[in-house]
Amino acid sequence: MKRFMKIIKEKTMNDFIKNCIRTESTKFCNLEDGEGKDYNKERLIHAAMGMQTESAEFTDALKKAIFYGKTLDVPNLKEELGDLLWYVSIAMDELGTSYEQEMARVNKKLKARYPEKFTTEKAINRDLQKERKILEEN
């Protein structure tokens, strides 16, 4: 009976894998911006994976301090932020932008969203078309 159950589990898991593969996108060729410019997908994926990893390490350090009673390891948090910036820099270079450009862009977007200061109402009822227009400006 145990062997039979193991075979059933394996078949179920194998069917699950086949169904996942069946629904996976196969459009992995170029990353194009709609205006004919191609981007190095491997470089952007490397940057995205690195940002996720460093962000998770930052979160893990907070979790250990908040829930496990460890001392907040500020030098480690700063290190993770620095590592995160490294990956952000790679992505910015591939996308042809800079910290200055993106800081200006996000400040302009936030000024449009919160002309005076943050409010929950404005956070919930955003003008996404207006924000998108700002984000598309060079």
mmCIF file of N, CA and C in Angstrom:
data_model
loop_
_atom_site.group_PDB
_atom_site.id
_atom_site.type_symbol
_atom_site.label_atom_id
_atom_site.label_comp_id
_atom_site.label_asym_id
_atom_site.label_seq_id
_atom_site.Cartn_x
_atom_site.Cartn_y
_atom_site.Cartn_z
ATOM 1 N N MET A 1 0.829 -1.201 0.000
ATOM 2 C CA MET A 1 0.000 0.000 0.000
ATOM 3 C C MET A 1 0.862 1.249 0.000
ATOM 4 N N LYS A 2 1.954 1.244 0.817
ATOM 5 C CA LYS A 2 2.846 2.402 0.879
ATOM 6 C C LYS A 2 3.443 2.703 -0.494
ATOM 7 N N ARG A 3 3.869 1.633 -1.170
ATOM 8 C CA ARG A 3 4.477 1.795 -2.496
ATOM 9 C C ARG A 3 3.451 2.385 -3.472
ATOM 10 N N PHE A 4 2.220 1.898 -3.396
ATOM 11 C CA PHE A 4 1.153 2.392 -4.254
ATOM 12 C C PHE A 4 0.901 3.883 -4.017
ATOM 13 N N MET A 5 0.878 4.291 -2.736
ATOM 14 C CA MET A 5 0.657 5.705 -2.397
ATOM 15 C C MET A 5 1.808 6.570 -2.911
ATOM 16 N N LYS A 6 3.032 6.037 -2.820
ATOM 17 C CA LYS A 6 4.195 6.765 -3.328
ATOM 18 C C LYS A 6 4.076 6.967 -4.831
ATOM 19 N N ILE A 7 3.647 5.953 -5.549
ATOM 20 C CA ILE A 7 3.466 6.053 -7.007
ATOM 21 C C ILE A 7 2.397 7.088 -7.327
ATOM 22 N N ILE A 8 1.306 7.083 -6.584
ATOM 23 C CA ILE A 8 0.220 8.057 -6.790
ATOM 24 C C ILE A 8 0.747 9.471 -6.558
ATOM 25 N N LYS A 9 1.495 9.691 -5.462
ATOM 26 C CA LYS A 9 2.052 11.014 -5.167
ATOM 27 C C LYS A 9 2.967 11.472 -6.287
ATOM 28 N N GLU A 10 3.867 10.593 -6.731
ATOM 29 C CA GLU A 10 4.797 10.949 -7.804
ATOM 30 C C GLU A 10 4.039 11.300 -9.076
ATOM 31 N N LYS A 11 2.997 10.506 -9.403
ATOM 32 C CA LYS A 11 2.205 10.781 -10.605
ATOM 33 C C LYS A 11 1.521 12.134 -10.474
ATOM 34 N N THR A 12 0.959 12.415 -9.303
ATOM 35 C CA THR A 12 0.290 13.697 -9.072
ATOM 36 C C THR A 12 1.274 14.851 -9.215
ATOM 37 N N MET A 13 2.457 14.700 -8.624
ATOM 38 C CA MET A 13 3.460 15.760 -8.705
ATOM 39 C C MET A 13 3.970 15.914 -10.143
ATOM 40 N N ASN A 14 4.165 14.791 -10.825
ATOM 41 C CA ASN A 14 4.615 14.869 -12.217
ATOM 42 C C ASN A 14 3.559 15.524 -13.099
ATOM 43 N N ASP A 15 2.283 15.222 -12.846
ATOM 44 C CA ASP A 15 1.200 15.876 -13.588
ATOM 45 C C ASP A 15 1.183 17.373 -13.302
ATOM 46 N N PHE A 16 1.413 17.717 -12.040
ATOM 47 C CA PHE A 16 1.461 19.131 -11.676
ATOM 48 C C PHE A 16 2.583 19.834 -12.437
ATOM 49 N N ILE A 17 3.761 19.228 -12.454
ATOM 50 C CA ILE A 17 4.897 19.817 -13.180
ATOM 51 C C ILE A 17 4.551 19.979 -14.653
ATOM 52 N N LYS A 18 3.964 18.957 -15.268
ATOM 53 C CA LYS A 18 3.588 19.025 -16.688
ATOM 54 C C LYS A 18 2.595 20.161 -16.932
ATOM 55 N N ASN A 19 1.627 20.320 -16.015
ATOM 56 C CA ASN A 19 0.651 21.406 -16.171
ATOM 57 C C ASN A 19 1.306 22.769 -16.009
ATOM 58 N N CYS A 20 2.279 22.875 -15.103
ATOM 59 C CA CYS A 20 3.000 24.140 -14.953
ATOM 60 C C CYS A 20 3.755 24.471 -16.229
ATOM 61 N N ILE A 21 4.469 23.493 -16.756
ATOM 62 C CA ILE A 21 5.237 23.706 -17.985
ATOM 63 C C ILE A 21 4.310 24.061 -19.142
ATOM 64 N N ARG A 22 3.152 23.403 -19.188
ATOM 65 C CA ARG A 22 2.183 23.663 -20.262
ATOM 66 C C ARG A 22 1.725 25.120 -20.273
ATOM 67 N N THR A 23 1.626 25.715 -19.096
ATOM 68 C CA THR A 23 1.117 27.089 -19.014
ATOM 69 C C THR A 23 2.221 28.132 -18.927
ATOM 70 N N GLU A 24 3.479 27.688 -18.998
ATOM 71 C CA GLU A 24 4.604 28.622 -18.929
ATOM 72 C C GLU A 24 4.734 29.386 -20.241
ATOM 73 N N SER A 25 5.056 30.662 -20.140
ATOM 74 C CA SER A 25 5.317 31.461 -21.335
ATOM 75 C C SER A 25 6.577 30.956 -22.018
ATOM 76 N N THR A 26 6.557 30.953 -23.333
ATOM 77 C CA THR A 26 7.754 30.570 -24.092
ATOM 78 C C THR A 26 8.336 31.773 -24.819
ATOM 79 N N LYS A 27 7.842 32.941 -24.492
ATOM 80 C CA LYS A 27 8.316 34.156 -25.157
ATOM 81 C C LYS A 27 9.508 34.711 -24.385
ATOM 82 N N PHE A 28 10.662 34.117 -24.630
ATOM 83 C CA PHE A 28 11.862 34.494 -23.907
ATOM 84 C C PHE A 28 12.893 35.185 -24.788
ATOM 85 N N CYS A 29 12.542 35.514 -26.006
ATOM 86 C CA CYS A 29 13.551 36.043 -26.926
ATOM 87 C C CYS A 29 14.031 37.424 -26.514
ATOM 88 N N ASN A 30 13.514 38.455 -27.096
ATOM 89 C CA ASN A 30 14.005 39.809 -26.840
ATOM 90 C C ASN A 30 13.155 40.523 -25.797
ATOM 91 N N LEU A 31 13.808 41.418 -25.086
ATOM 92 C CA LEU A 31 13.076 42.346 -24.234
ATOM 93 C C LEU A 31 13.116 43.673 -24.966
ATOM 94 N N GLU A 32 11.980 44.053 -25.521
ATOM 95 C CA GLU A 32 11.912 45.251 -26.345
ATOM 96 C C GLU A 32 11.000 46.263 -25.678
ATOM 97 N N ASP A 33 11.331 47.538 -25.822
ATOM 98 C CA ASP A 33 10.573 48.585 -25.137
ATOM 99 C C ASP A 33 9.397 49.122 -25.931
ATOM 100 N N GLY A 34 9.082 48.536 -27.062
ATOM 101 C CA GLY A 34 7.966 49.017 -27.863
ATOM 102 C C GLY A 34 8.374 50.078 -28.869
ATOM 103 N N GLU A 35 9.564 50.588 -28.740
ATOM 104 C CA GLU A 35 10.072 51.581 -29.683
ATOM 105 C C GLU A 35 11.262 51.026 -30.467
ATOM 106 N N GLY A 36 11.423 49.705 -30.414
ATOM 107 C CA GLY A 36 12.464 49.052 -31.185
ATOM 108 C C GLY A 36 13.796 48.869 -30.483
ATOM 109 N N LYS A 37 13.919 49.300 -29.231
ATOM 110 C CA LYS A 37 15.174 49.135 -28.506
ATOM 111 C C LYS A 37 15.142 47.824 -27.735
ATOM 112 N N ASP A 38 16.183 47.021 -27.936
ATOM 113 C CA ASP A 38 16.306 45.748 -27.223
ATOM 114 C C ASP A 38 17.159 45.929 -25.976
ATOM 115 N N TYR A 39 16.845 45.143 -24.964
ATOM 116 C CA TYR A 39 17.595 45.169 -23.712
ATOM 117 C C TYR A 39 18.141 43.775 -23.429
ATOM 118 N N ASN A 40 19.264 43.725 -22.763
ATOM 119 C CA ASN A 40 19.915 42.473 -22.412
ATOM 120 C C ASN A 40 19.121 41.807 -21.284
ATOM 121 N N LYS A 41 18.363 40.788 -21.655
ATOM 122 C CA LYS A 41 17.470 40.145 -20.679
ATOM 123 C C LYS A 41 18.234 39.470 -19.556
ATOM 124 N N GLU A 42 19.386 38.862 -19.874
ATOM 125 C CA GLU A 42 20.162 38.198 -18.824
ATOM 126 C C GLU A 42 20.652 39.205 -17.788
ATOM 127 N N ARG A 43 21.080 40.362 -18.251
ATOM 128 C CA ARG A 43 21.582 41.388 -17.340
ATOM 129 C C ARG A 43 20.457 41.906 -16.442
ATOM 130 N N LEU A 44 19.285 42.132 -17.019
ATOM 131 C CA LEU A 44 18.153 42.608 -16.227
ATOM 132 C C LEU A 44 17.663 41.537 -15.256
ATOM 133 N N ILE A 45 17.672 40.282 -15.673
ATOM 134 C CA ILE A 45 17.268 39.199 -14.777
ATOM 135 C C ILE A 45 18.264 39.080 -13.626
ATOM 136 N N HIS A 46 19.560 39.184 -13.944
ATOM 137 C CA HIS A 46 20.588 39.141 -12.895
ATOM 138 C C HIS A 46 20.342 40.255 -11.882
ATOM 139 N N ALA A 47 20.071 41.457 -12.372
ATOM 140 C CA ALA A 47 19.808 42.589 -11.477
ATOM 141 C C ALA A 47 18.550 42.347 -10.652
ATOM 142 N N ALA A 48 17.488 41.853 -11.276
ATOM 143 C CA ALA A 48 16.228 41.608 -10.560
ATOM 144 C C ALA A 48 16.406 40.545 -9.481
ATOM 145 N N MET A 49 17.110 39.471 -9.816
ATOM 146 C CA MET A 49 17.339 38.412 -8.831
ATOM 147 C C MET A 49 18.196 38.925 -7.680
ATOM 148 N N GLY A 50 19.190 39.724 -7.996
ATOM 149 C CA GLY A 50 20.036 40.289 -6.946
ATOM 150 C C GLY A 50 19.268 41.231 -6.038
ATOM 151 N N MET A 51 18.398 42.063 -6.627
ATOM 152 C CA MET A 51 17.592 42.973 -5.805
ATOM 153 C C MET A 51 16.689 42.186 -4.864
ATOM 154 N N GLN A 52 16.096 41.099 -5.363
ATOM 155 C CA GLN A 52 15.246 40.256 -4.524
ATOM 156 C C GLN A 52 16.041 39.645 -3.378
ATOM 157 N N THR A 53 17.226 39.140 -3.695
ATOM 158 C CA THR A 53 18.059 38.490 -2.683
ATOM 159 C C THR A 53 18.465 39.473 -1.593
ATOM 160 N N GLU A 54 18.958 40.635 -2.002
ATOM 161 C CA GLU A 54 19.422 41.624 -1.021
ATOM 162 C C GLU A 54 18.258 42.154 -0.190
ATOM 163 N N SER A 55 17.119 42.344 -0.826
ATOM 164 C CA SER A 55 15.925 42.786 -0.096
ATOM 165 C C SER A 55 15.505 41.738 0.933
ATOM 166 N N ALA A 56 15.579 40.474 0.549
ATOM 167 C CA ALA A 56 15.226 39.393 1.482
ATOM 168 C C ALA A 56 16.211 39.345 2.646
ATOM 169 N N GLU A 57 17.492 39.574 2.379
ATOM 170 C CA GLU A 57 18.478 39.578 3.460
ATOM 171 C C GLU A 57 18.240 40.748 4.418
ATOM 172 N N PHE A 58 17.850 41.892 3.888
ATOM 173 C CA PHE A 58 17.510 43.050 4.710
ATOM 174 C C PHE A 58 16.303 42.709 5.599
ATOM 175 N N THR A 59 15.273 42.123 4.983
ATOM 176 C CA THR A 59 14.065 41.734 5.713
ATOM 177 C C THR A 59 14.371 40.684 6.768
ATOM 178 N N ASP A 60 15.235 39.734 6.449
ATOM 179 C CA ASP A 60 15.590 38.683 7.394
ATOM 180 C C ASP A 60 16.271 39.268 8.632
ATOM 181 N N ALA A 61 17.138 40.257 8.428
ATOM 182 C CA ALA A 61 17.805 40.893 9.569
ATOM 183 C C ALA A 61 16.783 41.594 10.471
ATOM 184 N N LEU A 62 15.781 42.231 9.859
ATOM 185 C CA LEU A 62 14.713 42.860 10.645
ATOM 186 C C LEU A 62 13.888 41.812 11.382
ATOM 187 N N LYS A 63 13.565 40.718 10.700
ATOM 188 C CA LYS A 63 12.781 39.641 11.313
ATOM 189 C C LYS A 63 13.494 39.116 12.554
ATOM 190 N N LYS A 64 14.795 38.902 12.460
ATOM 191 C CA LYS A 64 15.554 38.361 13.583
ATOM 192 C C LYS A 64 15.540 39.325 14.775
ATOM 193 N N ALA A 65 15.577 40.611 14.490
ATOM 194 C CA ALA A 65 15.546 41.598 15.573
ATOM 195 C C ALA A 65 14.146 41.723 16.174
ATOM 196 N N ILE A 66 13.134 41.735 15.327
ATOM 197 C CA ILE A 66 11.766 41.961 15.798
ATOM 198 C C ILE A 66 11.183 40.722 16.478
ATOM 199 N N PHE A 67 11.338 39.561 15.850
ATOM 200 C CA PHE A 67 10.649 38.367 16.340
ATOM 201 C C PHE A 67 11.525 37.424 17.162
ATOM 202 N N TYR A 68 12.843 37.495 16.987
ATOM 203 C CA TYR A 68 13.720 36.573 17.709
ATOM 204 C C TYR A 68 14.483 37.261 18.823
ATOM 205 N N GLY A 69 14.282 38.562 18.983
ATOM 206 C CA GLY A 69 14.925 39.277 20.072
ATOM 207 C C GLY A 69 16.409 39.549 19.878
ATOM 208 N N LYS A 70 16.903 39.382 18.657
ATOM 209 C CA LYS A 70 18.319 39.685 18.416
ATOM 210 C C LYS A 70 18.514 41.195 18.362
ATOM 211 N N THR A 71 19.734 41.616 18.574
ATOM 212 C CA THR A 71 20.076 43.028 18.452
ATOM 213 C C THR A 71 19.981 43.428 16.980
ATOM 214 N N LEU A 72 19.436 44.613 16.718
ATOM 215 C CA LEU A 72 19.354 45.096 15.341
ATOM 216 C C LEU A 72 20.761 45.296 14.802
ATOM 217 N N ASP A 73 21.106 44.593 13.744
ATOM 218 C CA ASP A 73 22.445 44.620 13.155
ATOM 219 C C ASP A 73 22.501 45.707 12.080
ATOM 220 N N VAL A 74 22.683 46.942 12.527
ATOM 221 C CA VAL A 74 22.672 48.092 11.621
ATOM 222 C C VAL A 74 23.772 48.008 10.556
ATOM 223 N N PRO A 75 25.021 47.636 10.922
ATOM 224 C CA PRO A 75 26.033 47.506 9.850
ATOM 225 C C PRO A 75 25.604 46.511 8.768
ATOM 226 N N ASN A 76 24.969 45.410 9.151
ATOM 227 C CA ASN A 76 24.488 44.447 8.161
ATOM 228 C C ASN A 76 23.369 45.046 7.304
ATOM 229 N N LEU A 77 22.447 45.771 7.937
ATOM 230 C CA LEU A 77 21.373 46.410 7.164
ATOM 231 C C LEU A 77 21.949 47.376 6.135
ATOM 232 N N LYS A 78 22.951 48.144 6.544
ATOM 233 C CA LYS A 78 23.593 49.084 5.615
ATOM 234 C C LYS A 78 24.299 48.341 4.490
ATOM 235 N N GLU A 79 24.933 47.213 4.840
ATOM 236 C CA GLU A 79 25.602 46.414 3.807
ATOM 237 C C GLU A 79 24.592 45.927 2.774
ATOM 238 N N GLU A 80 23.437 45.432 3.253
ATOM 239 C CA GLU A 80 22.414 44.931 2.329
ATOM 240 C C GLU A 80 21.880 46.055 1.447
ATOM 241 N N LEU A 81 21.729 47.251 2.016
ATOM 242 C CA LEU A 81 21.310 48.393 1.199
ATOM 243 C C LEU A 81 22.354 48.705 0.123
ATOM 244 N N GLY A 82 23.620 48.652 0.499
ATOM 245 C CA GLY A 82 24.693 48.883 -0.474
ATOM 246 C C GLY A 82 24.678 47.836 -1.570
ATOM 247 N N ASP A 83 24.490 46.574 -1.183
ATOM 248 C CA ASP A 83 24.416 45.504 -2.180
ATOM 249 C C ASP A 83 23.216 45.708 -3.099
ATOM 250 N N LEU A 84 22.091 46.112 -2.512
ATOM 251 C CA LEU A 84 20.893 46.388 -3.306
ATOM 252 C C LEU A 84 21.166 47.498 -4.310
ATOM 253 N N LEU A 85 21.848 48.550 -3.870
ATOM 254 C CA LEU A 85 22.184 49.650 -4.782
ATOM 255 C C LEU A 85 23.080 49.180 -5.925
ATOM 256 N N TRP A 86 23.956 48.214 -5.650
ATOM 257 C CA TRP A 86 24.820 47.671 -6.694
ATOM 258 C C TRP A 86 23.964 47.081 -7.818
ATOM 259 N N TYR A 87 22.968 46.263 -7.428
ATOM 260 C CA TYR A 87 22.099 45.643 -8.429
ATOM 261 C C TYR A 87 21.213 46.676 -9.125
ATOM 262 N N VAL A 88 20.736 47.662 -8.381
ATOM 263 C CA VAL A 88 19.940 48.736 -8.981
ATOM 264 C C VAL A 88 20.789 49.475 -10.017
ATOM 265 N N SER A 89 22.056 49.690 -9.718
ATOM 266 C CA SER A 89 22.957 50.374 -10.646
ATOM 267 C C SER A 89 23.113 49.595 -11.945
ATOM 268 N N ILE A 90 23.211 48.273 -11.850
ATOM 269 C CA ILE A 90 23.311 47.435 -13.046
ATOM 270 C C ILE A 90 22.059 47.602 -13.907
ATOM 271 N N ALA A 91 20.889 47.551 -13.273
ATOM 272 C CA ALA A 91 19.633 47.713 -14.009
ATOM 273 C C ALA A 91 19.532 49.102 -14.624
ATOM 274 N N MET A 92 19.918 50.118 -13.877
ATOM 275 C CA MET A 92 19.862 51.484 -14.406
ATOM 276 C C MET A 92 20.767 51.638 -15.624
ATOM 277 N N ASP A 93 21.959 51.073 -15.541
ATOM 278 C CA ASP A 93 22.867 51.153 -16.678
ATOM 279 C C ASP A 93 22.265 50.478 -17.901
ATOM 280 N N GLU A 94 21.691 49.302 -17.726
ATOM 281 C CA GLU A 94 21.095 48.590 -18.866
ATOM 282 C C GLU A 94 19.907 49.351 -19.436
ATOM 283 N N LEU A 95 19.150 50.027 -18.586
ATOM 284 C CA LEU A 95 17.971 50.773 -19.042
ATOM 285 C C LEU A 95 18.300 52.197 -19.475
ATOM 286 N N GLY A 96 19.575 52.574 -19.363
ATOM 287 C CA GLY A 96 20.004 53.890 -19.833
ATOM 288 C C GLY A 96 19.482 55.038 -18.991
ATOM 289 N N THR A 97 19.523 54.863 -17.674
ATOM 290 C CA THR A 97 19.055 55.928 -16.791
ATOM 291 C C THR A 97 20.053 56.106 -15.658
ATOM 292 N N SER A 98 19.766 57.038 -14.765
ATOM 293 C CA SER A 98 20.688 57.341 -13.668
ATOM 294 C C SER A 98 19.894 57.567 -12.387
ATOM 295 N N TYR A 99 20.629 57.588 -11.273
ATOM 296 C CA TYR A 99 19.982 57.883 -9.992
ATOM 297 C C TYR A 99 19.335 59.266 -10.038
ATOM 298 N N GLU A 100 20.035 60.241 -10.600
ATOM 299 C CA GLU A 100 19.497 61.600 -10.661
ATOM 300 C C GLU A 100 18.182 61.640 -11.430
ATOM 301 N N GLN A 101 18.151 60.973 -12.588
ATOM 302 C CA GLN A 101 16.930 60.977 -13.394
ATOM 303 C C GLN A 101 15.778 60.302 -12.649
ATOM 304 N N GLU A 102 16.047 59.167 -12.026
ATOM 305 C CA GLU A 102 14.972 58.427 -11.361
ATOM 306 C C GLU A 102 14.524 59.092 -10.064
ATOM 307 N N MET A 103 15.457 59.730 -9.361
ATOM 308 C CA MET A 103 15.052 60.475 -8.158
ATOM 309 C C MET A 103 14.154 61.647 -8.555
ATOM 310 N N ALA A 104 14.510 62.342 -9.628
ATOM 311 C CA ALA A 104 13.683 63.465 -10.093
ATOM 312 C C ALA A 104 12.319 62.959 -10.542
ATOM 313 N N ARG A 105 12.323 61.816 -11.258
ATOM 314 C CA ARG A 105 11.056 61.270 -11.767
ATOM 315 C C ARG A 105 10.133 60.850 -10.622
ATOM 316 N N VAL A 106 10.663 60.162 -9.625
ATOM 317 C CA VAL A 106 9.804 59.704 -8.520
ATOM 318 C C VAL A 106 9.342 60.890 -7.676
ATOM 319 N N ASN A 107 10.196 61.904 -7.501
ATOM 320 C CA ASN A 107 9.768 63.101 -6.759
ATOM 321 C C ASN A 107 8.632 63.810 -7.478
ATOM 322 N N LYS A 108 8.722 63.908 -8.808
ATOM 323 C CA LYS A 108 7.665 64.563 -9.589
ATOM 324 C C LYS A 108 6.366 63.765 -9.488
ATOM 325 N N LYS A 109 6.471 62.446 -9.558
ATOM 326 C CA LYS A 109 5.288 61.579 -9.437
ATOM 327 C C LYS A 109 4.650 61.751 -8.060
ATOM 328 N N LEU A 110 5.466 61.753 -7.011
ATOM 329 C CA LEU A 110 4.932 61.873 -5.656
ATOM 330 C C LEU A 110 4.339 63.250 -5.384
ATOM 331 N N LYS A 111 4.911 64.283 -6.005
ATOM 332 C CA LYS A 111 4.318 65.628 -5.858
ATOM 333 C C LYS A 111 2.946 65.684 -6.506
ATOM 334 N N ALA A 112 2.812 64.993 -7.643
ATOM 335 C CA ALA A 112 1.503 64.946 -8.301
ATOM 336 C C ALA A 112 0.512 64.147 -7.454
ATOM 337 N N ARG A 113 0.986 63.074 -6.833
ATOM 338 C CA ARG A 113 0.108 62.215 -6.036
ATOM 339 C C ARG A 113 -0.273 62.882 -4.719
ATOM 340 N N TYR A 114 0.705 63.508 -4.070
ATOM 341 C CA TYR A 114 0.497 64.136 -2.759
ATOM 342 C C TYR A 114 0.973 65.587 -2.830
ATOM 343 N N PRO A 115 0.160 66.504 -3.370
ATOM 344 C CA PRO A 115 0.600 67.888 -3.530
ATOM 345 C C PRO A 115 1.023 68.556 -2.220
ATOM 346 N N GLU A 116 0.354 68.236 -1.129
ATOM 347 C CA GLU A 116 0.685 68.834 0.171
ATOM 348 C C GLU A 116 1.501 67.865 1.015
ATOM 349 N N LYS A 117 0.878 66.719 1.305
ATOM 350 C CA LYS A 117 1.526 65.683 2.103
ATOM 351 C C LYS A 117 0.744 64.397 1.905
ATOM 352 N N PHE A 118 1.264 63.289 2.441
ATOM 353 C CA PHE A 118 0.599 61.994 2.323
ATOM 354 C C PHE A 118 -0.764 62.026 2.987
ATOM 355 N N THR A 119 -1.737 61.456 2.297
ATOM 356 C CA THR A 119 -3.034 61.167 2.907
ATOM 357 C C THR A 119 -3.467 59.789 2.425
ATOM 358 N N THR A 120 -4.157 59.077 3.271
ATOM 359 C CA THR A 120 -4.644 57.754 2.902
ATOM 360 C C THR A 120 -5.596 57.855 1.723
ATOM 361 N N GLU A 121 -6.435 58.875 1.722
ATOM 362 C CA GLU A 121 -7.406 59.066 0.636
ATOM 363 C C GLU A 121 -6.692 59.207 -0.702
ATOM 364 N N LYS A 122 -5.636 60.013 -0.750
ATOM 365 C CA LYS A 122 -4.901 60.203 -2.003
ATOM 366 C C LYS A 122 -4.114 58.945 -2.386
ATOM 367 N N ALA A 123 -3.686 58.174 -1.411
ATOM 368 C CA ALA A 123 -2.985 56.923 -1.699
ATOM 369 C C ALA A 123 -3.925 55.906 -2.336
ATOM 370 N N ILE A 124 -5.173 55.901 -1.890
ATOM 371 C CA ILE A 124 -6.156 54.955 -2.422
ATOM 372 C C ILE A 124 -6.710 55.425 -3.762
ATOM 373 N N ASN A 125 -6.983 56.717 -3.895
ATOM 374 C CA ASN A 125 -7.607 57.276 -5.101
ATOM 375 C C ASN A 125 -6.568 58.007 -5.945
ATOM 376 N N ARG A 126 -5.682 57.228 -6.559
ATOM 377 C CA ARG A 126 -4.596 57.806 -7.348
ATOM 378 C C ARG A 126 -5.044 58.058 -8.782
ATOM 379 N N ASP A 127 -4.463 59.079 -9.394
ATOM 380 C CA ASP A 127 -4.680 59.362 -10.807
ATOM 381 C C ASP A 127 -3.575 58.649 -11.584
ATOM 382 N N LEU A 128 -3.818 57.380 -11.909
ATOM 383 C CA LEU A 128 -2.793 56.548 -12.529
ATOM 384 C C LEU A 128 -2.404 57.027 -13.923
ATOM 385 N N GLN A 129 -3.349 57.625 -14.651
ATOM 386 C CA GLN A 129 -3.020 58.161 -15.981
ATOM 387 C C GLN A 129 -2.047 59.327 -15.859
ATOM 388 N N LYS A 130 -2.287 60.205 -14.922
ATOM 389 C CA LYS A 130 -1.400 61.344 -14.693
ATOM 390 C C LYS A 130 -0.005 60.865 -14.274
ATOM 391 N N GLU A 131 0.035 59.883 -13.365
ATOM 392 C CA GLU A 131 1.306 59.343 -12.909
ATOM 393 C C GLU A 131 2.059 58.669 -14.055
ATOM 394 N N ARG A 132 1.352 57.917 -14.884
ATOM 395 C CA ARG A 132 1.992 57.228 -16.013
ATOM 396 C C ARG A 132 2.598 58.250 -16.976
ATOM 397 N N LYS A 133 1.867 59.335 -17.209
ATOM 398 C CA LYS A 133 2.383 60.385 -18.098
ATOM 399 C C LYS A 133 3.697 60.939 -17.565
ATOM 400 N N ILE A 134 3.753 61.174 -16.271
ATOM 401 C CA ILE A 134 4.978 61.672 -15.631
ATOM 402 C C ILE A 134 6.105 60.653 -15.786
ATOM 403 N N LEU A 135 5.797 59.378 -15.562
ATOM 404 C CA LEU A 135 6.809 58.329 -15.644
ATOM 405 C C LEU A 135 7.351 58.150 -17.068
ATOM 406 N N GLU A 136 6.544 58.461 -18.060
ATOM 407 C CA GLU A 136 6.975 58.310 -19.458
ATOM 408 C C GLU A 136 7.774 59.495 -19.972
ATOM 409 N N GLU A 137 7.792 60.592 -19.216
ATOM 410 C CA GLU A 137 8.594 61.761 -19.630
ATOM 411 C C GLU A 137 10.067 61.425 -19.557
ATOM 412 N N ASN A 138 10.825 61.973 -20.499
ATOM 413 C CA ASN A 138 12.277 61.729 -20.466
ATOM 414 C C ASN A 138 12.939 62.648 -19.557
#
